[in-house]
Amino acid sequence: MGLSITGENNRLIIVENGKERELTEEIPGLDIVVNGNDNLVRIGFPQDFQNSRLEMFGNGNCFEKQRSGAKTGGVFFHLNHGSRIIIGRNCLFNGNISILAKEKKGVSVILGDNVIMGTGCIIRTGDGHTIVDKGSRDPLNEPQDVVIDRHVWIGARCMLLKGTKIRADSVVGAMSLVNRKFEEKNLLIAGVPARVIREGIDWDICDYISYTEVDETPSPKRETLFSSIFKK
């Protein structure tokens, strides 16, 4: 589809070399569909989009993605009801990923710099259906923000649900379900639902053999093979 904009007062902005301009052309690897009014898309260049799609429905949504030297592969971004998705610099997305900000006005998904997300992950601010109290019929599962700090590694096939918060320099084990706030940094969390497995950890973009061969005596301040792309 490429680029499809319907409605009034929608702004699509590219930021490149510190300068802003209106987006008038298609972005390779990213389909954009906007249907509504007063929506904002703001994307920093360079980017490496691959087979990804951004959908905005309704009014007053905001999507911002800072520049990245890493792949944004196979990501479905969806916003509705005046929601926000904010993504920091150099985040890596490894395919078949859904990020959904919807179901409540003003709800947000926020990812800090240098977040890595494995294949098959889902982030969503709402449950898709409403759970109600049998007597009062009041709703029980109000949508909430999802906040991921900088330098967080989210393993493959994880699900991050409403109310999730993960602090910096943490790791989420593969196939975990996260549905609450973890207020400490440097955590390894995993499980269904996720819990703290280990404290006081950090992680590196290199795989094990690359990490150990870069420096026989690793230091917390040393440079890695990928430091030109992923800076903490």
C-alpha positions as YAML, in Angstrom:
chain: A
units: angstrom
residues:
- id: 1
  name: MET
  ca: [0.00, 0.00, 0.00]
- id: 2
  name: GLY
  ca: [2.90, 2.37, 0.67]
- id: 3
  name: LEU
  ca: [1.42, 5.65, 1.93]
- id: 4
  name: SER
  ca: [-2.31, 6.27, 2.50]
- id: 5
  name: ILE
  ca: [-3.50, 9.37, 4.38]
- id: 6
  name: THR
  ca: [-7.17, 10.18, 4.97]
- id: 7
  name: GLY
  ca: [-8.45, 13.06, 7.11]
- id: 8
  name: GLU
  ca: [-7.44, 16.57, 8.11]
- id: 9
  name: ASN
  ca: [-4.47, 18.15, 9.90]
- id: 10
  name: ASN
  ca: [-2.38, 14.99, 9.80]
- id: 11
  name: ARG
  ca: [1.39, 15.63, 9.88]
- id: 12
  name: LEU
  ca: [4.06, 13.23, 8.65]
- id: 13
  name: ILE
  ca: [7.55, 14.51, 9.43]
- id: 14
  name: ILE
  ca: [11.00, 13.20, 8.58]
- id: 15
  name: VAL
  ca: [13.98, 14.34, 10.66]
- id: 16
  name: GLU
  ca: [17.27, 13.99, 8.80]
- id: 17
  name: ASN
  ca: [20.61, 15.62, 9.63]
- id: 18
  name: GLY
  ca: [18.88, 17.73, 12.24]
- id: 19
  name: LYS
  ca: [16.35, 19.16, 9.80]
- id: 20
  name: GLU
  ca: [12.62, 18.48, 9.56]
- id: 21
  name: ARG
  ca: [10.61, 18.09, 6.37]
- id: 22
  name: GLU
  ca: [7.16, 16.88, 5.43]
- id: 23
  name: LEU
  ca: [6.97, 13.28, 4.25]
- id: 24
  name: THR
  ca: [5.58, 13.12, 0.74]
- id: 25
  name: GLU
  ca: [7.14, 9.90, -0.52]
- id: 26
  name: GLU
  ca: [6.89, 6.25, 0.51]
- id: 27
  name: ILE
  ca: [9.41, 4.95, 3.04]
- id: 28
  name: PRO
  ca: [11.04, 1.71, 1.84]
- id: 29
  name: GLY
  ca: [9.97, -1.24, 3.96]
- id: 30
  name: LEU
  ca: [7.20, 0.64, 5.80]
- id: 31
  name: ASP
  ca: [3.54, 0.94, 4.82]
- id: 32
  name: ILE
  ca: [1.77, 3.88, 6.50]
- id: 33
  name: VAL
  ca: [-2.02, 4.11, 6.82]
- id: 34
  name: VAL
  ca: [-3.57, 7.10, 8.60]
- id: 35
  name: ASN
  ca: [-7.36, 7.45, 8.82]
- id: 36
  name: GLY
  ca: [-8.47, 10.30, 11.06]
- id: 37
  name: ASN
  ca: [-7.60, 13.84, 12.05]
- id: 38
  name: ASP
  ca: [-4.80, 15.61, 13.93]
- id: 39
  name: ASN
  ca: [-2.41, 12.66, 13.90]
- id: 40
  name: LEU
  ca: [1.38, 12.96, 14.02]
- id: 41
  name: VAL
  ca: [4.05, 10.67, 12.54]
- id: 42
  name: ARG
  ca: [7.65, 11.74, 13.21]
- id: 43
  name: ILE
  ca: [10.49, 9.49, 12.05]
- id: 44
  name: GLY
  ca: [14.21, 10.16, 12.34]
- id: 45
  name: PHE
  ca: [16.49, 9.03, 9.54]
- id: 46
  name: PRO
  ca: [18.37, 6.85, 8.82]
- id: 47
  name: GLN
  ca: [16.09, 3.82, 9.25]
- id: 48
  name: ASP
  ca: [16.15, 0.20, 8.10]
- id: 49
  name: PHE
  ca: [12.49, -0.77, 7.84]
- id: 50
  name: GLN
  ca: [11.75, -4.22, 6.45]
- id: 51
  name: ASN
  ca: [8.22, -5.52, 5.78]
- id: 52
  name: SER
  ca: [6.69, -3.30, 8.47]
- id: 53
  name: ARG
  ca: [3.38, -1.46, 8.76]
- id: 54
  name: LEU
  ca: [2.10, 1.54, 10.71]
- id: 55
  name: GLU
  ca: [-1.65, 2.03, 11.18]
- id: 56
  name: MET
  ca: [-3.36, 5.01, 12.83]
- id: 57
  name: PHE
  ca: [-7.12, 5.19, 13.24]
- id: 58
  name: GLY
  ca: [-9.10, 7.94, 14.91]
- id: 59
  name: ASN
  ca: [-7.86, 11.32, 16.06]
- id: 60
  name: GLY
  ca: [-4.89, 12.67, 17.94]
- id: 61
  name: ASN
  ca: [-2.53, 9.70, 17.74]
- id: 62
  name: CYS
  ca: [1.25, 10.16, 17.86]
- id: 63
  name: PHE
  ca: [3.99, 7.86, 16.51]
- id: 64
  name: GLU
  ca: [7.62, 8.90, 16.99]
- id: 65
  name: LYS
  ca: [10.67, 6.80, 16.11]
- id: 66
  name: GLN
  ca: [14.17, 8.15, 16.44]
- id: 67
  name: ARG
  ca: [16.95, 7.37, 13.99]
- id: 68
  name: SER
  ca: [18.29, 3.83, 13.94]
- id: 69
  name: GLY
  ca: [21.18, 1.92, 12.44]
- id: 70
  name: ALA
  ca: [19.44, -1.32, 13.40]
- id: 71
  name: LYS
  ca: [16.77, -3.33, 11.62]
- id: 72
  name: THR
  ca: [13.06, -2.73, 12.15]
- id: 73
  name: GLY
  ca: [11.94, -6.01, 10.62]
- id: 74
  name: GLY
  ca: [8.38, -7.29, 10.37]
- id: 75
  name: VAL
  ca: [6.77, -4.94, 12.90]
- id: 76
  name: PHE
  ca: [3.07, -4.08, 12.99]
- id: 77
  name: PHE
  ca: [2.45, -0.77, 14.75]
- id: 78
  name: HIS
  ca: [-1.18, 0.07, 15.54]
- id: 79
  name: LEU
  ca: [-2.56, 3.18, 17.25]
- id: 80
  name: ASN
  ca: [-6.13, 4.21, 18.00]
- id: 81
  name: HIS
  ca: [-8.12, 6.47, 20.33]
- id: 82
  name: GLY
  ca: [-5.49, 9.21, 20.71]
- id: 83
  name: SER
  ca: [-2.66, 6.92, 21.81]
- id: 84
  name: ARG
  ca: [1.14, 7.15, 21.49]
- id: 85
  name: ILE
  ca: [4.05, 4.94, 20.46]
- id: 86
  name: ILE
  ca: [7.46, 6.47, 21.22]
- id: 87
  name: ILE
  ca: [10.64, 4.59, 20.21]
- id: 88
  name: GLY
  ca: [14.19, 5.66, 21.04]
- id: 89
  name: ARG
  ca: [17.39, 5.43, 19.01]
- id: 90
  name: ASN
  ca: [18.86, 2.22, 17.62]
- id: 91
  name: CYS
  ca: [16.17, -0.24, 18.64]
- id: 92
  name: LEU
  ca: [16.35, -3.66, 16.95]
- id: 93
  name: PHE
  ca: [13.21, -5.60, 15.98]
- id: 94
  name: ASN
  ca: [13.67, -9.16, 14.73]
- id: 95
  name: GLY
  ca: [10.40, -9.93, 12.97]
- id: 96
  name: ASN
  ca: [6.75, -10.92, 13.45]
- id: 97
  name: ILE
  ca: [6.28, -8.29, 16.18]
- id: 98
  name: SER
  ca: [3.08, -6.42, 17.10]
- id: 99
  name: ILE
  ca: [3.03, -3.17, 19.09]
- id: 100
  name: LEU
  ca: [-0.52, -2.04, 19.85]
- id: 101
  name: ALA
  ca: [-1.41, 1.22, 21.64]
- id: 102
  name: LYS
  ca: [-5.18, 1.44, 21.78]
- id: 103
  name: GLU
  ca: [-8.44, 1.12, 23.74]
- id: 104
  name: LYS
  ca: [-8.00, 4.27, 25.88]
- id: 105
  name: LYS
  ca: [-7.29, 7.88, 25.00]
- id: 106
  name: GLY
  ca: [-3.75, 8.92, 25.86]
- id: 107
  name: VAL
  ca: [-2.36, 5.45, 26.54]
- id: 108
  name: SER
  ca: [1.30, 4.97, 25.50]
- id: 109
  name: VAL
  ca: [3.95, 2.44, 24.55]
- id: 110
  name: ILE
  ca: [7.40, 3.89, 25.25]
- id: 111
  name: LEU
  ca: [10.69, 2.18, 24.33]
- id: 112
  name: GLY
  ca: [14.03, 3.71, 25.31]
- id: 113
  name: ASP
  ca: [17.25, 3.66, 23.28]
- id: 114
  name: ASN
  ca: [18.95, 0.39, 22.33]
- id: 115
  name: VAL
  ca: [16.08, -1.97, 23.03]
- id: 116
  name: ILE
  ca: [16.29, -5.38, 21.32]
- id: 117
  name: MET
  ca: [13.12, -7.37, 20.68]
- id: 118
  name: GLY
  ca: [13.21, -10.99, 19.55]
- id: 119
  name: THR
  ca: [10.99, -12.68, 16.99]
- id: 120
  name: GLY
  ca: [7.29, -13.07, 17.74]
- id: 121
  name: CYS
  ca: [6.91, -10.53, 20.55]
- id: 122
  name: ILE
  ca: [3.69, -8.67, 21.34]
- id: 123
  name: ILE
  ca: [3.22, -5.41, 23.24]
- id: 124
  name: ARG
  ca: [-0.30, -4.22, 23.97]
- id: 125
  name: THR
  ca: [-1.81, -1.59, 26.25]
- id: 126
  name: GLY
  ca: [-5.22, -3.27, 26.43]
- id: 127
  name: ASP
  ca: [-6.70, -6.75, 26.44]
- id: 128
  name: GLY
  ca: [-8.92, -6.49, 23.37]
- id: 129
  name: HIS
  ca: [-12.09, -7.31, 25.30]
- id: 130
  name: THR
  ca: [-13.57, -6.02, 28.55]
- id: 131
  name: ILE
  ca: [-13.75, -7.96, 31.81]
- id: 132
  name: VAL
  ca: [-16.56, -6.64, 34.01]
- id: 133
  name: ASP
  ca: [-17.77, -7.10, 37.56]
- id: 134
  name: LYS
  ca: [-20.76, -9.42, 37.47]
- id: 135
  name: GLY
  ca: [-22.84, -7.28, 39.81]
- id: 136
  name: SER
  ca: [-22.02, -3.67, 38.96]
- id: 137
  name: ARG
  ca: [-20.97, -4.30, 35.35]
- id: 138
  name: ASP
  ca: [-18.03, -1.94, 35.96]
- id: 139
  name: PRO
  ca: [-14.97, -2.64, 33.79]
- id: 140
  name: LEU
  ca: [-12.05, -4.30, 35.60]
- id: 141
  name: ASN
  ca: [-9.24, -4.31, 33.04]
- id: 142
  name: GLU
  ca: [-8.54, -0.67, 32.23]
- id: 143
  name: PRO
  ca: [-5.80, -0.17, 29.59]
- id: 144
  name: GLN
  ca: [-2.43, 1.06, 30.89]
- id: 145
  name: ASP
  ca: [0.91, 2.27, 29.54]
- id: 146
  name: VAL
  ca: [3.79, -0.06, 28.69]
- id: 147
  name: VAL
  ca: [7.22, 1.45, 29.44]
- id: 148
  name: ILE
  ca: [10.57, -0.14, 28.54]
- id: 149
  name: ASP
  ca: [13.72, 1.76, 29.55]
- id: 150
  name: ARG
  ca: [16.94, 1.94, 27.55]
- id: 151
  name: HIS
  ca: [19.11, -1.11, 26.82]
- id: 152
  name: VAL
  ca: [16.58, -3.84, 27.50]
- id: 153
  name: TRP
  ca: [16.78, -7.21, 25.73]
- id: 154
  name: ILE
  ca: [13.39, -8.86, 25.22]
- id: 155
  name: GLY
  ca: [13.70, -12.49, 24.18]
- id: 156
  name: ALA
  ca: [11.72, -14.22, 21.46]
- id: 157
  name: ARG
  ca: [7.93, -14.72, 21.75]
- id: 158
  name: CYS
  ca: [7.48, -12.57, 24.84]
- id: 159
  name: MET
  ca: [4.18, -10.88, 25.61]
- id: 160
  name: LEU
  ca: [4.23, -7.50, 27.38]
- id: 161
  name: LEU
  ca: [0.77, -6.56, 28.59]
- id: 162
  name: LYS
  ca: [-0.82, -3.43, 30.04]
- id: 163
  name: GLY
  ca: [0.96, -1.96, 33.05]
- id: 164
  name: THR
  ca: [4.36, -3.44, 32.18]
- id: 165
  name: LYS
  ca: [7.44, -1.48, 33.20]
- id: 166
  name: ILE
  ca: [11.00, -2.75, 32.75]
- id: 167
  name: ARG
  ca: [14.00, -0.71, 33.88]
- id: 168
  name: ALA
  ca: [17.33, -0.21, 32.09]
- id: 169
  name: ASP
  ca: [19.98, -2.89, 31.43]
- id: 170
  name: SER
  ca: [17.55, -5.75, 32.01]
- id: 171
  name: VAL
  ca: [16.75, -8.98, 30.16]
- id: 172
  name: VAL
  ca: [13.36, -10.66, 29.64]
- id: 173
  name: GLY
  ca: [13.67, -14.40, 29.03]
- id: 174
  name: ALA
  ca: [12.13, -15.94, 25.93]
- id: 175
  name: MET
  ca: [8.39, -16.78, 25.97]
- id: 176
  name: SER
  ca: [7.75, -14.77, 29.13]
- id: 177
  name: LEU
  ca: [4.51, -12.96, 29.96]
- id: 178
  name: VAL
  ca: [5.06, -9.61, 31.67]
- id: 179
  name: ASN
  ca: [2.07, -7.86, 33.24]
- id: 180
  name: ARG
  ca: [3.44, -5.70, 36.07]
- id: 181
  name: LYS
  ca: [6.08, -3.12, 36.96]
- id: 182
  name: PHE
  ca: [9.67, -4.10, 37.76]
- id: 183
  name: GLU
  ca: [11.17, -1.04, 39.44]
- id: 184
  name: GLU
  ca: [14.83, -2.13, 39.71]
- id: 185
  name: LYS
  ca: [17.47, -1.94, 36.97]
- id: 186
  name: ASN
  ca: [19.77, -4.79, 35.90]
- id: 187
  name: LEU
  ca: [17.26, -7.60, 36.33]
- id: 188
  name: LEU
  ca: [16.86, -10.94, 34.58]
- id: 189
  name: ILE
  ca: [13.14, -11.68, 34.57]
- id: 190
  name: ALA
  ca: [11.34, -14.65, 33.05]
- id: 191
  name: GLY
  ca: [8.31, -16.88, 33.38]
- id: 192
  name: VAL
  ca: [4.52, -16.88, 33.08]
- id: 193
  name: PRO
  ca: [3.88, -14.54, 34.73]
- id: 194
  name: ALA
  ca: [7.38, -13.08, 34.77]
- id: 195
  name: ARG
  ca: [9.33, -12.87, 38.03]
- id: 196
  name: VAL
  ca: [12.86, -11.86, 39.00]
- id: 197
  name: ILE
  ca: [15.31, -14.69, 38.28]
- id: 198
  name: ARG
  ca: [18.53, -12.81, 39.02]
- id: 199
  name: GLU
  ca: [19.59, -9.32, 40.09]
- id: 200
  name: GLY
  ca: [22.75, -7.39, 39.25]
- id: 201
  name: ILE
  ca: [23.06, -8.47, 35.61]
- id: 202
  name: ASP
  ca: [23.88, -6.61, 32.41]
- id: 203
  name: TRP
  ca: [24.00, -7.76, 28.80]
- id: 204
  name: ASP
  ca: [25.91, -7.22, 25.57]
- id: 205
  name: ILE
  ca: [24.78, -7.22, 21.93]
- id: 206
  name: CYS
  ca: [27.51, -9.72, 20.99]
- id: 207
  name: ASP
  ca: [26.92, -13.44, 21.14]
- id: 208
  name: TYR
  ca: [29.07, -15.43, 23.58]
- id: 209
  name: ILE
  ca: [31.97, -16.28, 21.27]
- id: 210
  name: SER
  ca: [32.18, -12.77, 19.87]
- id: 211
  name: TYR
  ca: [32.06, -11.26, 23.35]
- id: 212
  name: THR
  ca: [34.84, -13.44, 24.71]
- id: 213
  name: GLU
  ca: [37.06, -13.03, 21.65]
- id: 214
  name: VAL
  ca: [36.82, -9.23, 21.57]
- id: 215
  name: ASP
  ca: [38.69, -8.96, 24.86]
- id: 216
  name: GLU
  ca: [40.17, -11.76, 26.96]
- id: 217
  name: THR
  ca: [39.60, -9.67, 30.10]
- id: 218
  name: PRO
  ca: [36.20, -8.00, 29.62]
- id: 219
  name: SER
  ca: [35.68, -4.64, 31.26]
- id: 220
  name: PRO
  ca: [32.36, -2.87, 31.86]
- id: 221
  name: LYS
  ca: [33.67, 0.06, 29.82]
- id: 222
  name: ARG
  ca: [35.17, -1.85, 26.90]
- id: 223
  name: GLU
  ca: [33.96, -1.41, 23.32]
- id: 224
  name: THR
  ca: [32.19, -4.31, 21.60]
- id: 225
  name: LEU
  ca: [32.05, -5.40, 17.98]
- id: 226
  name: PHE
  ca: [28.73, -3.61, 17.56]
- id: 227
  name: SER
  ca: [29.47, -0.48, 19.56]
- id: 228
  name: SER
  ca: [29.19, 1.71, 16.47]
- id: 229
  name: ILE
  ca: [25.47, 0.87, 16.30]
- id: 230
  name: PHE
  ca: [24.44, 0.24, 19.90]
- id: 231
  name: LYS
  ca: [25.63, 2.87, 22.38]
- id: 232
  name: LYS
  ca: [24.39, 2.81, 25.96]
...
